[in-house]
Coordinates of C-alpha atoms in Angstrom, one line a residue:
M1322 CA -15.2 -16.9 12.5
L1323 CA -11.7 -16.6 14.4
K1324 CA -12.5 -18.7 17.7
Q1325 CA -8.9 -19.9 18.2
K1326 CA -6.9 -17.7 20.6
T1327 CA -3.2 -19.1 19.9
D1328 CA -1.0 -17.2 17.7
I1329 CA -0.9 -20.2 15.3
G1330 CA -4.6 -20.5 15.0
S1331 CA -4.8 -17.0 14.2
R1332 CA -2.2 -17.0 11.6
L1333 CA -3.8 -20.0 10.0
S1334 CA -7.4 -18.4 10.0
R1335 CA -6.1 -15.4 8.4
R1336 CA -4.0 -17.2 5.7
H1337 CA -7.2 -19.2 4.8
L1338 CA -9.7 -16.3 4.9
L1339 CA -7.9 -14.1 2.5
G1340 CA -6.6 -16.8 0.5
M1341 CA -10.2 -18.0 -0.4
F1342 CA -11.7 -14.7 -0.9
L1343 CA -11.2 -11.9 -3.3
V1344 CA -13.1 -8.5 -3.7
G1345 CA -12.1 -7.3 -7.2
I1346 CA -12.9 -5.2 -10.4
T1347 CA -11.8 -6.6 -13.8
G1348 CA -12.5 -3.7 -16.0
A1349 CA -11.8 -0.1 -16.1
I1350 CA -12.1 2.3 -13.0
G1351 CA -15.7 2.7 -13.5
S1352 CA -16.5 -0.9 -13.1
A1353 CA -18.5 -2.1 -10.0
C1354 CA -16.7 -4.3 -7.4
T1355 CA -17.6 -8.1 -7.4
T1356 CA -17.1 -10.9 -5.2
N1357 CA -15.3 -13.9 -6.3
S1358 CA -14.3 -17.1 -4.4
M1359 CA -10.8 -18.6 -5.2
E1360 CA -10.7 -22.3 -5.9
R1361 CA -7.2 -22.6 -4.0
I1362 CA -5.4 -20.9 -1.5
T1363 CA -2.7 -18.6 -3.1
S1364 CA 0.3 -18.8 -0.9
M1365 CA 4.2 -18.8 -1.4
R1366 CA 7.1 -19.7 0.7
T1367 CA 8.8 -16.9 2.2
D1368 CA 11.4 -19.0 4.2
K1369 CA 13.8 -19.4 1.1
P1370 CA 15.8 -16.6 -0.8
Q1371 CA 14.2 -15.4 -3.7
N1372 CA 15.8 -13.7 -6.7
Q1373 CA 14.5 -10.3 -8.1
D1374 CA 12.3 -11.8 -10.9
Q1375 CA 10.7 -14.5 -8.7
A1376 CA 9.9 -11.9 -5.8
S1377 CA 8.4 -9.5 -8.3
M1378 CA 6.2 -12.2 -9.8
N1379 CA 5.0 -13.1 -6.2
G1380 CA 4.3 -9.4 -5.4
R1381 CA 7.4 -9.5 -3.0
L1382 CA 9.7 -6.3 -2.1
L1383 CA 13.3 -7.0 -1.2
A1384 CA 14.7 -3.5 -0.3
R1385 CA 14.8 -2.7 3.2
P1386 CA 16.1 0.3 5.2
T1387 CA 19.9 0.6 5.6
Q1388 CA 22.7 3.1 6.7
P1389 CA 22.6 5.8 4.1
T1390 CA 25.9 6.9 2.4
G1391 CA 26.7 10.4 1.8
T1392 CA 24.4 13.3 1.6
A1393 CA 21.1 13.7 -0.5
P1394 CA 19.0 16.8 -1.5
S1395 CA 15.6 17.6 0.2
G1396 CA 12.5 18.9 -1.6
L1397 CA 10.9 17.5 -4.8
Q1398 CA 13.2 15.3 -7.1
P1399 CA 12.7 12.7 -9.9
L1400 CA 13.5 9.3 -9.4
G1401 CA 15.6 8.9 -12.6
L1402 CA 14.6 5.3 -13.0
S1403 CA 12.7 5.6 -16.2
T1404 CA 12.5 7.7 -19.4
K1405 CA 8.7 7.3 -19.6
R1406 CA 6.5 7.5 -16.3
D1407 CA 9.2 8.3 -14.0
G1408 CA 8.6 8.6 -10.3
L1409 CA 9.1 11.2 -7.7
L1410 CA 10.5 11.6 -4.3
Y1411 CA 9.8 14.5 -1.8
V1412 CA 12.0 14.9 1.1
P1413 CA 10.9 17.3 3.7
K1414 CA 12.8 20.5 4.5
N1415 CA 13.8 19.4 8.1
Y1416 CA 15.0 16.0 7.2
Q1417 CA 18.2 15.1 9.0
A1418 CA 20.2 11.8 8.5
S1419 CA 20.9 11.6 12.2
R1420 CA 16.9 11.1 12.6
P1421 CA 15.5 8.4 10.5
A1422 CA 12.2 9.8 9.1
P1423 CA 9.0 7.8 8.4
L1424 CA 8.4 7.2 4.7
V1425 CA 4.9 6.5 2.7
V1426 CA 5.0 5.1 -0.7
M1427 CA 2.0 6.8 -2.5
L1428 CA 0.2 5.1 -5.3
H1429 CA -1.8 7.0 -8.0
G1430 CA -5.4 5.9 -9.3
A1431 CA -6.0 4.5 -12.8
G1432 CA -4.8 6.9 -15.5
G1433 CA -2.6 9.0 -13.0
D1434 CA 1.0 9.6 -12.5
A1435 CA 3.6 10.3 -9.8
R1436 CA 2.7 13.9 -9.3
G1437 CA -1.0 12.8 -8.9
G1438 CA 0.1 10.2 -6.1
L1439 CA 1.8 12.7 -4.1
T1440 CA -1.0 14.9 -4.0
P1441 CA -2.9 13.8 -0.8
F1442 CA 0.3 14.3 1.5
Q1443 CA 2.5 16.5 -0.3
N1444 CA 1.6 19.8 1.5
L1445 CA 1.9 18.4 4.8
A1446 CA 4.9 16.5 4.3
D1447 CA 7.1 19.3 5.8
A1448 CA 5.2 19.9 8.9
T1449 CA 4.8 16.0 9.6
G1450 CA 8.3 15.2 8.4
L1451 CA 7.3 12.6 6.0
I1452 CA 9.4 11.3 3.0
L1453 CA 7.0 10.5 0.0
L1454 CA 7.7 8.1 -2.6
A1455 CA 5.6 8.1 -5.6
P1456 CA 6.1 5.6 -8.5
A1457 CA 4.3 5.4 -11.6
S1458 CA 2.6 2.3 -12.9
R1459 CA 4.1 0.9 -16.2
R1460 CA 0.7 1.0 -17.9
Q1461 CA -2.6 2.9 -17.4
T1462 CA -3.0 1.4 -13.9
W1463 CA -1.1 -1.2 -11.8
D1464 CA 0.2 -4.7 -12.8
V1465 CA -2.0 -6.8 -10.7
L1466 CA -5.1 -5.3 -12.4
V1467 CA -3.9 -6.2 -15.9
G1468 CA -2.3 -9.6 -15.7
G1469 CA -0.4 -10.3 -12.3
Y1470 CA 2.5 -8.9 -10.2
G1471 CA 5.6 -8.0 -12.2
P1472 CA 6.8 -4.9 -13.8
D1473 CA 5.4 -2.5 -11.2
I1474 CA 6.6 -4.4 -8.2
A1475 CA 10.2 -4.7 -9.6
L1476 CA 10.0 -0.6 -10.2
I1477 CA 8.7 0.0 -6.7
D1478 CA 11.5 -2.4 -5.3
Q1479 CA 14.1 -0.4 -7.2
A1480 CA 12.7 3.0 -6.0
L1481 CA 12.7 1.8 -2.5
A1482 CA 16.2 0.5 -2.8
Q1483 CA 17.5 3.8 -4.1
T1484 CA 15.6 5.7 -1.4
F1485 CA 16.9 3.6 1.4
S1486 CA 20.5 3.9 0.1
R1487 CA 20.3 7.9 0.3
Y1488 CA 18.0 8.6 3.4
A1489 CA 17.7 7.5 6.6
V1490 CA 14.2 5.8 7.1
D1491 CA 12.5 4.7 10.3
P1492 CA 11.7 0.9 9.5
T1493 CA 9.0 0.9 12.2
R1494 CA 7.1 3.7 10.3
I1495 CA 6.9 2.7 6.7
A1496 CA 3.3 3.0 5.0
I1497 CA 2.0 2.2 1.6
E1498 CA -0.9 4.5 0.6
G1499 CA -3.2 4.8 -2.5
F1500 CA -6.3 6.0 -3.9
S1501 CA -9.0 4.1 -5.8
D1502 CA -6.8 1.6 -8.0
G1503 CA -3.8 2.8 -5.9
A1504 CA -5.9 1.8 -2.9
S1505 CA -6.5 -1.4 -4.1
Y1506 CA -2.9 -2.0 -5.0
A1507 CA -1.7 -0.8 -1.6
L1508 CA -3.9 -2.9 0.1
S1509 CA -2.8 -5.8 -2.0
V1510 CA 0.9 -5.1 -1.9
G1511 CA 0.7 -4.3 1.8
I1512 CA -0.7 -7.5 2.9
T1513 CA 1.8 -9.2 0.9
N1514 CA 4.7 -7.3 2.4
G1515 CA 3.6 -6.8 5.8
D1516 CA 7.2 -7.3 7.0
L1517 CA 8.1 -4.1 5.3
F1518 CA 5.1 -2.0 5.7
S1519 CA 4.0 -1.0 9.3
H1520 CA 0.9 0.7 7.8
V1521 CA -1.4 0.5 4.8
I1522 CA -3.6 3.6 4.0
A1523 CA -6.4 2.9 1.3
F1524 CA -8.5 5.7 0.2
S1525 CA -11.7 4.3 -1.5
P1526 CA -10.4 0.9 -2.7
G1527 CA -12.1 -1.4 -4.9
F1528 CA -10.4 -4.9 -4.4
M1529 CA -7.6 -6.7 -2.7
A1530 CA -5.5 -9.3 -4.2
P1531 CA -2.6 -10.1 -1.8
A1532 CA -0.3 -12.9 -3.2
S1533 CA 0.4 -13.8 0.3
Q1534 CA 0.2 -13.1 3.8
V1535 CA 3.4 -11.7 5.7
G1536 CA 3.5 -9.9 8.9
E1537 CA 0.6 -7.9 10.4
P1538 CA 0.4 -4.2 9.2
R1539 CA -2.1 -2.0 10.5
L1540 CA -4.7 -0.8 8.1
F1541 CA -6.5 2.5 7.5
I1542 CA -9.4 2.3 4.9
S1543 CA -11.8 5.2 4.0
H1544 CA -14.9 5.4 1.6
G1545 CA -17.5 7.8 0.4
T1546 CA -21.1 6.7 0.9
R1547 CA -22.0 8.5 -2.4
D1548 CA -19.1 7.1 -4.6
S1549 CA -20.5 6.1 -8.0
V1550 CA -17.0 5.0 -9.3
L1551 CA -16.4 2.2 -6.7
P1552 CA -19.8 2.0 -4.8
I1553 CA -19.1 1.4 -1.1
D1554 CA -21.4 -1.4 -0.6
P1555 CA -19.7 -4.1 -2.8
C1556 CA -16.3 -2.7 -2.0
S1557 CA -15.1 -1.4 1.3
R1558 CA -18.1 -2.6 3.0
K1559 CA -17.1 -6.2 2.1
I1560 CA -13.3 -5.5 2.3
V1561 CA -13.5 -4.3 5.8
P1562 CA -15.4 -6.9 7.8
Q1563 CA -13.3 -9.5 6.1
L1564 CA -10.1 -8.0 7.1
Q1565 CA -11.4 -7.4 10.6
G1566 CA -12.6 -11.2 10.9
A1567 CA -9.1 -12.2 9.7
G1568 CA -7.5 -10.5 12.8
Y1569 CA -6.0 -7.1 11.2
D1570 CA -6.3 -4.1 13.1
V1571 CA -8.6 -1.8 10.8
V1572 CA -9.4 1.8 11.3
Y1573 CA -12.5 2.5 9.0
R1574 CA -14.1 5.7 8.1
E1575 CA -16.9 6.3 6.0
F1576 CA -17.9 10.0 5.0
D1577 CA -20.7 11.5 3.0
G1578 CA -19.3 12.3 -0.2
P1579 CA -18.3 11.1 -3.8
H1580 CA -14.9 9.4 -5.1
T1581 CA -12.5 11.7 -3.2
I1582 CA -10.4 12.2 -0.3
P1583 CA -11.7 14.9 1.9
P1584 CA -9.1 16.9 3.9
A1585 CA -10.4 15.6 7.1
I1586 CA -10.0 12.1 6.0
I1587 CA -6.4 13.1 5.1
D1588 CA -5.7 14.5 8.4
S1589 CA -7.1 11.5 10.1
A1590 CA -5.0 9.1 8.3
L1591 CA -1.9 11.2 8.8
D1592 CA -2.5 11.5 12.5
W1593 CA -3.1 7.7 12.8
F1594 CA 0.1 7.1 10.8
T1595 CA 2.2 9.7 12.7
A1596 CA 0.8 9.0 16.3

C-alpha cells in the first residue's frame, strides 16, 4: 500500500492507515477480536502545548527523563500515588545514577494488578539492569477499553514523572510492555507516544486504538497459535500486517501455545530491547 518513498509520504500513509482502521474488543477479556472501520481519521495537534487534562484525554504523556535529584532506593517499592490499586517500581540492585538505565512500563491484563504486571521481567531486571514501572488500572482494565483515554493515562504520567525525578533513565531506551489487555493498551499508548517510547512490547494483544501517531517506536508482538482467549487470526494476524504496511519496524513471534508468555518469548523480547 505504501509506494511513496519520501518521508512526508510515509508519514501521511501511516496516519491515514492507522486512523482509518481499528482492531478491537469491546467486551470482557474472553471476547473475540473484531475489525471495525472508523468513519474519520482520529488525530490531534501536537504542535501546541497541552495541559495535563487535555493531554490525558488525548492519550498523551507529558513526563520526560530529567536529571534526578538526591538519592533513591533500589529494589521493589510502592509508588505511593494511590490508596487503592497502587503501582510498583522495581529498581535493579546495580543501578547507578551516573549510568542512565533503560526503563520498561509494564501493564497487567484485565483483572490484574501491578504485581502481576511486573511478573514477566522482574526476575531478569537485575541481570539486564532494567528499571520496571508497573502502574495499576483504575478499574478492572485500562481506560480506553471502558470509555476512552483519561484516568489511567494521568496516573501513568504521574508515575513516570515521579520515577524520572528520582532515577536516571536513558531516554533512548524506554519501552512500554503489556500482556493481553495490557498488550492492547501498550500498543495504543506506545504509538500515541512514540516520542517518549522507543520500543513497544505486546504479548498477545487483542486490539490497537491509538489516539494519534507520534514518532516511530519499534514494535515486538507475540501470540500463541492456540490462544482461545484472544484468538490469533482476528487479533495479531490482522494487527501485525497493518503495522508493517504502515511502515513500522515490527518483530513478530508466533508460538505453539495458549494465552500466555513462554520463557523463550520473554527472553527474545528482552534481547531485542536491550540489544
